[in-house]
mmCIF file of N, CA and C in Angstrom:
data_model
loop_
_atom_site.group_PDB
_atom_site.id
_atom_site.type_symbol
_atom_site.label_atom_id
_atom_site.label_comp_id
_atom_site.label_asym_id
_atom_site.label_seq_id
_atom_site.Cartn_x
_atom_site.Cartn_y
_atom_site.Cartn_z
ATOM 1 N N UNK D 30 -7.634 3.712 -48.993
ATOM 2 C CA UNK D 30 -6.818 4.454 -48.069
ATOM 3 C C UNK D 30 -6.450 5.804 -48.659
ATOM 4 N N UNK D 31 -6.486 6.795 -47.806
ATOM 5 C CA UNK D 31 -6.095 8.152 -48.204
ATOM 6 C C UNK D 31 -4.954 8.607 -47.308
ATOM 7 N N UNK D 32 -3.939 9.180 -47.907
ATOM 8 C CA UNK D 32 -2.821 9.718 -47.146
ATOM 9 C C UNK D 32 -2.604 11.181 -47.486
ATOM 10 N N UNK D 33 -2.289 11.954 -46.477
ATOM 11 C CA UNK D 33 -1.876 13.339 -46.656
ATOM 12 C C UNK D 33 -0.468 13.470 -46.096
ATOM 13 N N UNK D 34 0.420 14.035 -46.884
ATOM 14 C CA UNK D 34 1.806 14.177 -46.464
ATOM 15 C C UNK D 34 2.212 15.635 -46.580
ATOM 16 N N UNK D 35 2.639 16.204 -45.441
ATOM 17 C CA UNK D 35 3.104 17.597 -45.436
ATOM 18 C C UNK D 35 4.617 17.643 -45.622
ATOM 19 N N UNK D 36 5.077 18.766 -46.118
ATOM 20 C CA UNK D 36 6.504 19.018 -46.233
ATOM 21 C C UNK D 36 6.740 20.520 -46.180
ATOM 22 N N UNK D 37 7.983 20.895 -45.910
ATOM 23 C CA UNK D 37 8.357 22.302 -45.990
ATOM 24 C C UNK D 37 8.581 23.003 -44.664
ATOM 25 N N UNK D 38 8.373 22.319 -43.548
ATOM 26 C CA UNK D 38 8.611 22.961 -42.266
ATOM 27 C C UNK D 38 10.087 23.157 -42.010
ATOM 28 N N UNK D 39 10.393 23.861 -40.929
ATOM 29 C CA UNK D 39 11.787 24.079 -40.572
ATOM 30 C C UNK D 39 11.960 25.206 -39.596
ATOM 31 N N UNK D 40 13.207 25.642 -39.461
ATOM 32 C CA UNK D 40 13.568 26.726 -38.555
ATOM 33 C C UNK D 40 13.844 27.984 -39.381
ATOM 34 N N UNK D 41 13.256 29.085 -38.969
ATOM 35 C CA UNK D 41 13.438 30.338 -39.696
ATOM 36 C C UNK D 41 13.481 31.483 -38.693
ATOM 37 N N UNK D 42 14.177 32.547 -39.026
ATOM 38 C CA UNK D 42 14.206 33.720 -38.165
ATOM 39 C C UNK D 42 12.934 34.533 -38.324
ATOM 40 N N UNK D 43 12.601 35.281 -37.300
ATOM 41 C CA UNK D 43 11.443 36.169 -37.362
ATOM 42 C C UNK D 43 11.572 37.101 -38.566
ATOM 43 N N UNK D 44 10.464 37.270 -39.265
ATOM 44 C CA UNK D 44 10.453 38.065 -40.478
ATOM 45 C C UNK D 44 10.691 37.266 -41.740
ATOM 46 N N UNK D 45 11.092 36.031 -41.578
ATOM 47 C CA UNK D 45 11.372 35.179 -42.722
ATOM 48 C C UNK D 45 10.123 34.512 -43.283
ATOM 49 N N UNK D 46 10.349 33.629 -44.250
ATOM 50 C CA UNK D 46 9.251 32.961 -44.949
ATOM 51 C C UNK D 46 9.487 31.466 -45.026
ATOM 52 N N UNK D 47 8.401 30.740 -45.079
ATOM 53 C CA UNK D 47 8.415 29.309 -45.340
ATOM 54 C C UNK D 47 7.204 28.969 -46.199
ATOM 55 N N UNK D 48 7.345 27.896 -46.948
ATOM 56 C CA UNK D 48 6.215 27.412 -47.749
ATOM 57 C C UNK D 48 5.971 25.957 -47.394
ATOM 58 N N UNK D 49 4.760 25.673 -46.932
ATOM 59 C CA UNK D 49 4.368 24.314 -46.610
ATOM 60 C C UNK D 49 3.560 23.730 -47.760
ATOM 61 N N UNK D 50 3.726 22.442 -47.970
ATOM 62 C CA UNK D 50 2.962 21.759 -49.005
ATOM 63 C C UNK D 50 2.307 20.518 -48.423
ATOM 64 N N UNK D 51 1.183 20.151 -49.005
ATOM 65 C CA UNK D 51 0.443 18.970 -48.573
ATOM 66 C C UNK D 51 -0.011 18.222 -49.822
ATOM 67 N N UNK D 52 0.331 16.950 -49.904
ATOM 68 C CA UNK D 52 -0.032 16.133 -51.053
ATOM 69 C C UNK D 52 -0.946 15.002 -50.611
ATOM 70 N N UNK D 53 -2.070 14.873 -51.287
ATOM 71 C CA UNK D 53 -3.030 13.807 -50.998
ATOM 72 C C UNK D 53 -2.859 12.685 -52.009
ATOM 73 N N UNK D 54 -2.965 11.461 -51.523
ATOM 74 C CA UNK D 54 -2.851 10.304 -52.414
ATOM 75 C C UNK D 54 -3.760 9.193 -51.917
ATOM 76 N N UNK D 55 -3.976 8.201 -52.791
ATOM 77 C CA UNK D 55 -4.811 7.074 -52.417
ATOM 78 C C UNK D 55 -6.093 7.060 -53.219
ATOM 79 N N UNK D 56 -7.106 6.419 -52.643
ATOM 80 C CA UNK D 56 -8.400 6.280 -53.316
ATOM 81 C C UNK D 56 -9.209 7.549 -53.115
ATOM 82 N N UNK D 57 -9.219 8.408 -54.130
ATOM 83 C CA UNK D 57 -9.852 9.719 -54.037
ATOM 84 C C UNK D 57 -10.747 9.949 -55.238
ATOM 85 N N UNK D 58 -12.017 10.196 -54.973
ATOM 86 C CA UNK D 58 -12.952 10.576 -56.040
ATOM 87 C C UNK D 58 -12.989 12.083 -56.186
ATOM 88 N N UNK D 59 -13.070 12.764 -55.063
ATOM 89 C CA UNK D 59 -13.090 14.226 -55.062
ATOM 90 C C UNK D 59 -12.592 14.740 -53.714
ATOM 91 N N UNK D 60 -11.944 15.880 -53.745
ATOM 92 C CA UNK D 60 -11.555 16.586 -52.521
ATOM 93 C C UNK D 60 -12.331 17.883 -52.444
ATOM 94 N N UNK D 61 -13.054 18.067 -51.385
ATOM 95 C CA UNK D 61 -13.773 19.331 -51.184
ATOM 96 C C UNK D 61 -12.808 20.327 -50.528
ATOM 97 N N UNK D 62 -13.100 20.830 -49.367
ATOM 98 C CA UNK D 62 -12.216 21.819 -48.765
ATOM 99 C C UNK D 62 -10.906 21.196 -48.290
ATOM 100 N N UNK D 63 -9.866 21.993 -48.336
ATOM 101 C CA UNK D 63 -8.567 21.628 -47.763
ATOM 102 C C UNK D 63 -8.185 22.718 -46.762
ATOM 103 N N UNK D 64 -7.385 22.343 -45.786
ATOM 104 C CA UNK D 64 -7.054 23.342 -44.780
ATOM 105 C C UNK D 64 -5.733 23.096 -44.095
ATOM 106 N N UNK D 65 -5.305 24.109 -43.382
ATOM 107 C CA UNK D 65 -4.116 24.035 -42.552
ATOM 108 C C UNK D 65 -4.483 24.450 -41.138
ATOM 109 N N UNK D 66 -3.994 23.684 -40.189
ATOM 110 C CA UNK D 66 -4.198 23.945 -38.769
ATOM 111 C C UNK D 66 -2.836 23.915 -38.090
ATOM 112 N N UNK D 67 -2.770 24.462 -36.895
ATOM 113 C CA UNK D 67 -1.519 24.407 -36.159
ATOM 114 C C UNK D 67 -1.787 24.165 -34.682
ATOM 115 N N UNK D 68 -0.789 23.592 -34.038
ATOM 116 C CA UNK D 68 -0.907 23.311 -32.612
ATOM 117 C C UNK D 68 0.436 23.547 -31.946
ATOM 118 N N UNK D 69 0.436 24.487 -31.012
ATOM 119 C CA UNK D 69 1.629 24.771 -30.221
ATOM 120 C C UNK D 69 1.585 23.940 -28.943
ATOM 121 N N UNK D 70 2.733 23.681 -28.329
ATOM 122 C CA UNK D 70 2.750 22.879 -27.089
ATOM 123 C C UNK D 70 1.836 23.465 -26.023
ATOM 124 N N UNK D 71 0.995 22.621 -25.455
ATOM 125 C CA UNK D 71 0.105 23.058 -24.387
ATOM 126 C C UNK D 71 -1.127 23.816 -24.848
ATOM 127 N N UNK D 72 -1.298 23.924 -26.163
ATOM 128 C CA UNK D 72 -2.446 24.657 -26.693
ATOM 129 C C UNK D 72 -3.285 23.754 -27.581
ATOM 130 N N UNK D 73 -4.511 24.195 -27.809
ATOM 131 C CA UNK D 73 -5.399 23.446 -28.686
ATOM 132 C C UNK D 73 -5.041 23.686 -30.146
ATOM 133 N N UNK D 74 -5.390 22.710 -30.988
ATOM 134 C CA UNK D 74 -5.187 22.882 -32.423
ATOM 135 C C UNK D 74 -6.111 23.999 -32.898
ATOM 136 N N UNK D 75 -5.576 24.877 -33.730
ATOM 137 C CA UNK D 75 -6.372 26.004 -34.214
ATOM 138 C C UNK D 75 -6.292 26.099 -35.731
ATOM 139 N N UNK D 76 -7.369 26.637 -36.299
ATOM 140 C CA UNK D 76 -7.420 26.824 -37.743
ATOM 141 C C UNK D 76 -6.460 27.931 -38.164
ATOM 142 N N UNK D 77 -5.744 27.681 -39.255
ATOM 143 C CA UNK D 77 -4.895 28.701 -39.857
ATOM 144 C C UNK D 77 -5.561 29.239 -41.120
ATOM 145 N N UNK D 78 -5.915 28.335 -42.024
ATOM 146 C CA UNK D 78 -6.528 28.747 -43.280
ATOM 147 C C UNK D 78 -7.221 27.553 -43.914
ATOM 148 N N UNK D 79 -8.272 27.833 -44.665
ATOM 149 C CA UNK D 79 -8.952 26.807 -45.438
ATOM 150 C C UNK D 79 -9.193 27.325 -46.847
ATOM 151 N N UNK D 80 -9.416 26.409 -47.766
ATOM 152 C CA UNK D 80 -9.696 26.792 -49.142
ATOM 153 C C UNK D 80 -10.663 25.783 -49.731
ATOM 154 N N UNK D 81 -11.697 26.285 -50.395
ATOM 155 C CA UNK D 81 -12.682 25.415 -51.013
ATOM 156 C C UNK D 81 -12.151 24.881 -52.346
ATOM 157 N N UNK D 82 -12.873 23.933 -52.913
ATOM 158 C CA UNK D 82 -12.464 23.395 -54.210
ATOM 159 C C UNK D 82 -12.522 24.466 -55.291
ATOM 160 N N UNK D 83 -13.333 25.485 -55.080
ATOM 161 C CA UNK D 83 -13.432 26.574 -56.037
ATOM 162 C C UNK D 83 -12.409 27.668 -55.816
ATOM 163 N N UNK D 84 -11.629 27.546 -54.731
ATOM 164 C CA UNK D 84 -10.558 28.517 -54.506
ATOM 165 C C UNK D 84 -10.863 29.616 -53.514
ATOM 166 N N UNK D 85 -11.989 29.545 -52.843
ATOM 167 C CA UNK D 85 -12.312 30.559 -51.843
ATOM 168 C C UNK D 85 -11.543 30.264 -50.559
ATOM 169 N N UNK D 86 -10.771 31.252 -50.105
ATOM 170 C CA UNK D 86 -9.915 31.072 -48.933
ATOM 171 C C UNK D 86 -10.485 31.769 -47.709
ATOM 172 N N UNK D 87 -10.153 31.208 -46.575
ATOM 173 C CA UNK D 87 -10.559 31.774 -45.286
ATOM 174 C C UNK D 87 -9.351 31.701 -44.361
ATOM 175 N N UNK D 88 -9.108 32.763 -43.596
ATOM 176 C CA UNK D 88 -7.915 32.824 -42.760
ATOM 177 C C UNK D 88 -8.254 33.180 -41.314
ATOM 178 N N UNK D 89 -7.435 32.673 -40.404
ATOM 179 C CA UNK D 89 -7.501 33.147 -39.029
ATOM 180 C C UNK D 89 -7.026 34.595 -39.001
ATOM 181 N N UNK D 90 -7.602 35.389 -38.110
ATOM 182 C CA UNK D 90 -7.227 36.803 -38.027
ATOM 183 C C UNK D 90 -5.729 36.972 -37.792
ATOM 184 N N UNK D 91 -5.139 36.050 -37.049
ATOM 185 C CA UNK D 91 -3.735 36.184 -36.676
ATOM 186 C C UNK D 91 -2.779 36.034 -37.855
ATOM 187 N N UNK D 92 -3.258 35.490 -38.977
ATOM 188 C CA UNK D 92 -2.356 35.278 -40.118
ATOM 189 C C UNK D 92 -2.780 36.063 -41.354
ATOM 190 N N UNK D 93 -3.898 36.745 -41.296
ATOM 191 C CA UNK D 93 -4.367 37.507 -42.451
ATOM 192 C C UNK D 93 -3.312 38.519 -42.896
ATOM 193 N N UNK D 94 -3.088 38.550 -44.192
ATOM 194 C CA UNK D 94 -2.102 39.479 -44.735
ATOM 195 C C UNK D 94 -0.689 38.944 -44.728
ATOM 196 N N UNK D 95 -0.457 37.842 -44.035
ATOM 197 C CA UNK D 95 0.896 37.260 -43.975
ATOM 198 C C UNK D 95 0.952 35.883 -44.634
ATOM 199 N N UNK D 96 -0.117 35.104 -44.499
ATOM 200 C CA UNK D 96 -0.153 33.747 -45.042
ATOM 201 C C UNK D 96 -1.088 33.696 -46.246
ATOM 202 N N UNK D 97 -0.774 32.830 -47.186
ATOM 203 C CA UNK D 97 -1.620 32.618 -48.358
ATOM 204 C C UNK D 97 -1.765 31.126 -48.599
ATOM 205 N N UNK D 98 -3.017 30.676 -48.655
ATOM 206 C CA UNK D 98 -3.286 29.274 -48.950
ATOM 207 C C UNK D 98 -3.643 29.149 -50.428
ATOM 208 N N UNK D 99 -3.207 28.059 -51.030
ATOM 209 C CA UNK D 99 -3.534 27.796 -52.425
ATOM 210 C C UNK D 99 -3.681 26.289 -52.604
ATOM 211 N N UNK D 100 -4.201 25.900 -53.758
ATOM 212 C CA UNK D 100 -4.337 24.479 -54.045
ATOM 213 C C UNK D 100 -4.255 24.221 -55.530
ATOM 214 N N UNK D 101 -3.903 22.998 -55.862
ATOM 215 C CA UNK D 101 -3.884 22.541 -57.244
ATOM 216 C C UNK D 101 -4.777 21.309 -57.274
ATOM 217 N N UNK D 102 -5.961 21.447 -57.814
ATOM 218 C CA UNK D 102 -6.924 20.346 -57.788
ATOM 219 C C UNK D 102 -6.443 19.152 -58.614
ATOM 220 N N UNK D 103 -5.799 19.417 -59.715
ATOM 221 C CA UNK D 103 -5.332 18.324 -60.564
ATOM 222 C C UNK D 103 -4.243 17.496 -59.876
ATOM 223 N N UNK D 104 -3.388 18.161 -59.117
ATOM 224 C CA UNK D 104 -2.303 17.481 -58.428
ATOM 225 C C UNK D 104 -2.697 17.040 -57.024
ATOM 226 N N UNK D 105 -3.884 17.473 -56.580
ATOM 227 C CA UNK D 105 -4.362 17.107 -55.245
ATOM 228 C C UNK D 105 -3.405 17.608 -54.171
ATOM 229 N N UNK D 106 -2.993 18.839 -54.300
ATOM 230 C CA UNK D 106 -2.087 19.438 -53.330
ATOM 231 C C UNK D 106 -2.631 20.755 -52.811
ATOM 232 N N UNK D 107 -2.195 21.108 -51.624
ATOM 233 C CA UNK D 107 -2.437 22.449 -51.113
ATOM 234 C C UNK D 107 -1.112 22.990 -50.592
ATOM 235 N N UNK D 108 -1.008 24.303 -50.562
ATOM 236 C CA UNK D 108 0.208 24.951 -50.089
ATOM 237 C C UNK D 108 -0.148 26.092 -49.157
ATOM 238 N N UNK D 109 0.771 26.384 -48.268
ATOM 239 C CA UNK D 109 0.606 27.512 -47.354
ATOM 240 C C UNK D 109 1.881 28.341 -47.408
ATOM 241 N N UNK D 110 1.798 29.494 -48.032
ATOM 242 C CA UNK D 110 2.927 30.418 -48.089
ATOM 243 C C UNK D 110 2.876 31.299 -46.847
ATOM 244 N N UNK D 111 3.920 31.253 -46.050
ATOM 245 C CA UNK D 111 3.946 31.988 -44.788
ATOM 246 C C UNK D 111 5.051 33.038 -44.844
ATOM 247 N N UNK D 112 4.654 34.298 -44.811
ATOM 248 C CA UNK D 112 5.598 35.416 -44.846
ATOM 249 C C UNK D 112 5.552 36.179 -43.522
ATOM 250 N N UNK D 113 6.548 36.996 -43.303
ATOM 251 C CA UNK D 113 6.617 37.818 -42.093
ATOM 252 C C UNK D 113 6.360 36.988 -40.841
ATOM 253 N N UNK D 114 7.029 35.873 -40.745
ATOM 254 C CA UNK D 114 6.794 34.942 -39.645
ATOM 255 C C UNK D 114 7.199 35.550 -38.312
ATOM 256 N N UNK D 115 6.442 35.182 -37.292
ATOM 257 C CA UNK D 115 6.662 35.666 -35.942
ATOM 258 C C UNK D 115 6.937 34.478 -35.021
ATOM 259 N N UNK D 116 7.605 34.703 -33.903
ATOM 260 C CA UNK D 116 7.836 33.595 -32.954
ATOM 261 C C UNK D 116 6.546 32.909 -32.523
ATOM 262 N N UNK D 117 5.471 33.657 -32.444
ATOM 263 C CA UNK D 117 4.193 33.058 -32.039
ATOM 264 C C UNK D 117 3.577 32.169 -33.111
ATOM 265 N N UNK D 118 4.179 32.132 -34.291
ATOM 266 C CA UNK D 118 3.735 31.196 -35.321
ATOM 267 C C UNK D 118 4.339 29.810 -35.125
ATOM 268 N N UNK D 119 5.253 29.684 -34.178
ATOM 269 C CA UNK D 119 5.893 28.408 -33.908
ATOM 270 C C UNK D 119 4.855 27.385 -33.477
ATOM 271 N N UNK D 120 4.817 26.256 -34.185
ATOM 272 C CA UNK D 120 3.824 25.215 -33.905
ATOM 273 C C UNK D 120 4.044 24.040 -34.843
ATOM 274 N N UNK D 121 3.345 22.953 -34.573
ATOM 275 C CA UNK D 121 3.212 21.889 -35.550
ATOM 276 C C UNK D 121 2.076 22.259 -36.484
ATOM 277 N N UNK D 122 2.321 22.142 -37.767
ATOM 278 C CA UNK D 122 1.314 22.521 -38.770
ATOM 279 C C UNK D 122 0.784 21.248 -39.437
ATOM 280 N N UNK D 123 -0.526 21.152 -39.496
ATOM 281 C CA UNK D 123 -1.195 19.969 -40.016
ATOM 282 C C UNK D 123 -2.118 20.351 -41.168
ATOM 283 N N UNK D 124 -2.072 19.589 -42.239
ATOM 284 C CA UNK D 124 -3.037 19.818 -43.309
ATOM 285 C C UNK D 124 -4.183 18.828 -43.169
ATOM 286 N N UNK D 125 -5.327 19.218 -43.674
ATOM 287 C CA UNK D 125 -6.436 18.286 -43.758
ATOM 288 C C UNK D 125 -7.166 18.449 -45.070
ATOM 289 N N UNK D 126 -7.996 17.453 -45.372
ATOM 290 C CA UNK D 126 -8.750 17.480 -46.615
ATOM 291 C C UNK D 126 -10.050 16.725 -46.418
ATOM 292 N N UNK D 127 -11.112 17.283 -46.980
ATOM 293 C CA UNK D 127 -12.431 16.632 -46.955
ATOM 294 C C UNK D 127 -12.516 15.768 -48.209
ATOM 295 N N UNK D 128 -12.385 14.468 -48.032
ATOM 296 C CA UNK D 128 -12.225 13.554 -49.157
ATOM 297 C C UNK D 128 -13.465 12.678 -49.336
ATOM 298 N N UNK D 129 -13.871 12.549 -50.595
ATOM 299 C CA UNK D 129 -14.896 11.580 -50.965
ATOM 300 C C UNK D 129 -14.186 10.511 -51.780
ATOM 301 N N UNK D 130 -14.292 9.258 -51.334
ATOM 302 C CA UNK D 130 -13.480 8.208 -51.959
ATOM 303 C C UNK D 130 -14.147 7.593 -53.187
ATOM 304 N N UNK D 131 -15.468 7.668 -53.280
ATOM 305 C CA UNK D 131 -16.149 7.234 -54.498
ATOM 306 C C UNK D 131 -17.497 7.925 -54.562
ATOM 307 N N UNK D 132 -18.167 7.835 -55.686
ATOM 308 C CA UNK D 132 -19.368 8.638 -55.906
ATOM 309 C C UNK D 132 -20.512 8.263 -54.969
ATOM 310 N N UNK D 133 -20.401 7.141 -54.284
ATOM 311 C CA UNK D 133 -21.473 6.705 -53.392
ATOM 312 C C UNK D 133 -21.135 6.952 -51.924
ATOM 313 N N UNK D 134 -19.940 7.453 -51.670
ATOM 314 C CA UNK D 134 -19.491 7.637 -50.288
ATOM 315 C C UNK D 134 -19.742 9.052 -49.811
ATOM 316 N N UNK D 135 -19.741 9.195 -48.506
ATOM 317 C CA UNK D 135 -19.846 10.515 -47.909
ATOM 318 C C UNK D 135 -18.447 11.073 -47.660
ATOM 319 N N UNK D 136 -18.420 12.337 -47.386
ATOM 320 C CA UNK D 136 -17.155 13.039 -47.152
ATOM 321 C C UNK D 136 -16.557 12.626 -45.817
ATOM 322 N N UNK D 137 -15.243 12.509 -45.789
ATOM 323 C CA UNK D 137 -14.526 12.183 -44.551
ATOM 324 C C UNK D 137 -13.282 13.047 -44.473
ATOM 325 N N UNK D 138 -13.006 13.555 -43.296
ATOM 326 C CA UNK D 138 -11.854 14.437 -43.124
ATOM 327 C C UNK D 138 -10.606 13.626 -42.779
ATOM 328 N N UNK D 139 -9.582 13.807 -43.576
ATOM 329 C CA UNK D 139 -8.297 13.149 -43.361
ATOM 330 C C UNK D 139 -7.259 14.181 -42.940
ATOM 331 N N UNK D 140 -6.284 13.726 -42.138
ATOM 332 C CA UNK D 140 -5.241 14.604 -41.619
ATOM 333 C C UNK D 140 -3.852 14.078 -41.982
ATOM 334 N N UNK D 141 -2.940 15.000 -42.165
ATOM 335 C CA UNK D 141 -1.543 14.635 -42.314
ATOM 336 C C UNK D 141 -0.884 14.460 -40.961
ATOM 337 N N UNK D 142 0.385 14.066 -40.989
ATOM 338 C CA UNK D 142 1.100 13.773 -39.743
ATOM 339 C C UNK D 142 1.706 15.026 -39.116
ATOM 340 N N UNK D 143 1.749 16.097 -39.850
ATOM 341 C CA UNK D 143 2.241 17.362 -39.315
ATOM 342 C C UNK D 143 3.678 17.651 -39.675
ATOM 343 N N UNK D 144 4.001 18.936 -39.713
ATOM 344 C CA UNK D 144 5.366 19.378 -39.940
ATOM 345 C C UNK D 144 5.650 20.544 -39.000
ATOM 346 N N UNK D 145 6.841 20.554 -38.419
ATOM 347 C CA UNK D 145 7.161 21.549 -37.401
ATOM 348 C C UNK D 145 7.677 22.842 -38.028
ATOM 349 N N UNK D 146 7.147 23.943 -37.553
ATOM 350 C CA UNK D 146 7.638 25.272 -37.932
ATOM 351 C C UNK D 146 8.124 25.963 -36.661
ATOM 352 N N UNK D 147 9.367 26.381 -36.665
ATOM 353 C CA UNK D 147 9.935 27.080 -35.521
ATOM 354 C C UNK D 147 10.476 28.419 -35.982
ATOM 355 N N UNK D 148 9.998 29.483 -35.350
ATOM 356 C CA UNK D 148 10.422 30.833 -35.706
ATOM 357 C C UNK D 148 11.210 31.402 -34.535
ATOM 358 N N UNK D 149 12.461 31.718 -34.770
ATOM 359 C CA UNK D 149 13.314 32.255 -33.710
ATOM 360 C C UNK D 149 13.259 33.780 -33.707
ATOM 361 N N UNK D 150 13.410 34.347 -32.519
ATOM 362 C CA UNK D 150 13.342 35.804 -32.398
ATOM 363 C C UNK D 150 14.708 36.448 -32.564
#
């Protein structure tokens, strides 16, 4: 079993900052890419940022220059530093990870339960 647990969401005023964290646990041989997605009410889940095991990051255009994704491979965690937050960033934020559970298994994408970020104007 693999679990991903997010933390760090909350309510913040526009222009403020929040830091989200995601911790993976369970039977894990290797984690390839990790990512953050978000979903606002009535909208589809969208990519926010991803990061490879080597540290290469990719961002949605809407968050470039404001958000920074990072990871700690030894601790099996990823983080999303969110600065200059806007009301349109309000959403449930979900982390995911491409996990290989043993050397003979294929990669499988696991998701966390989500954490709410609300940005007031």
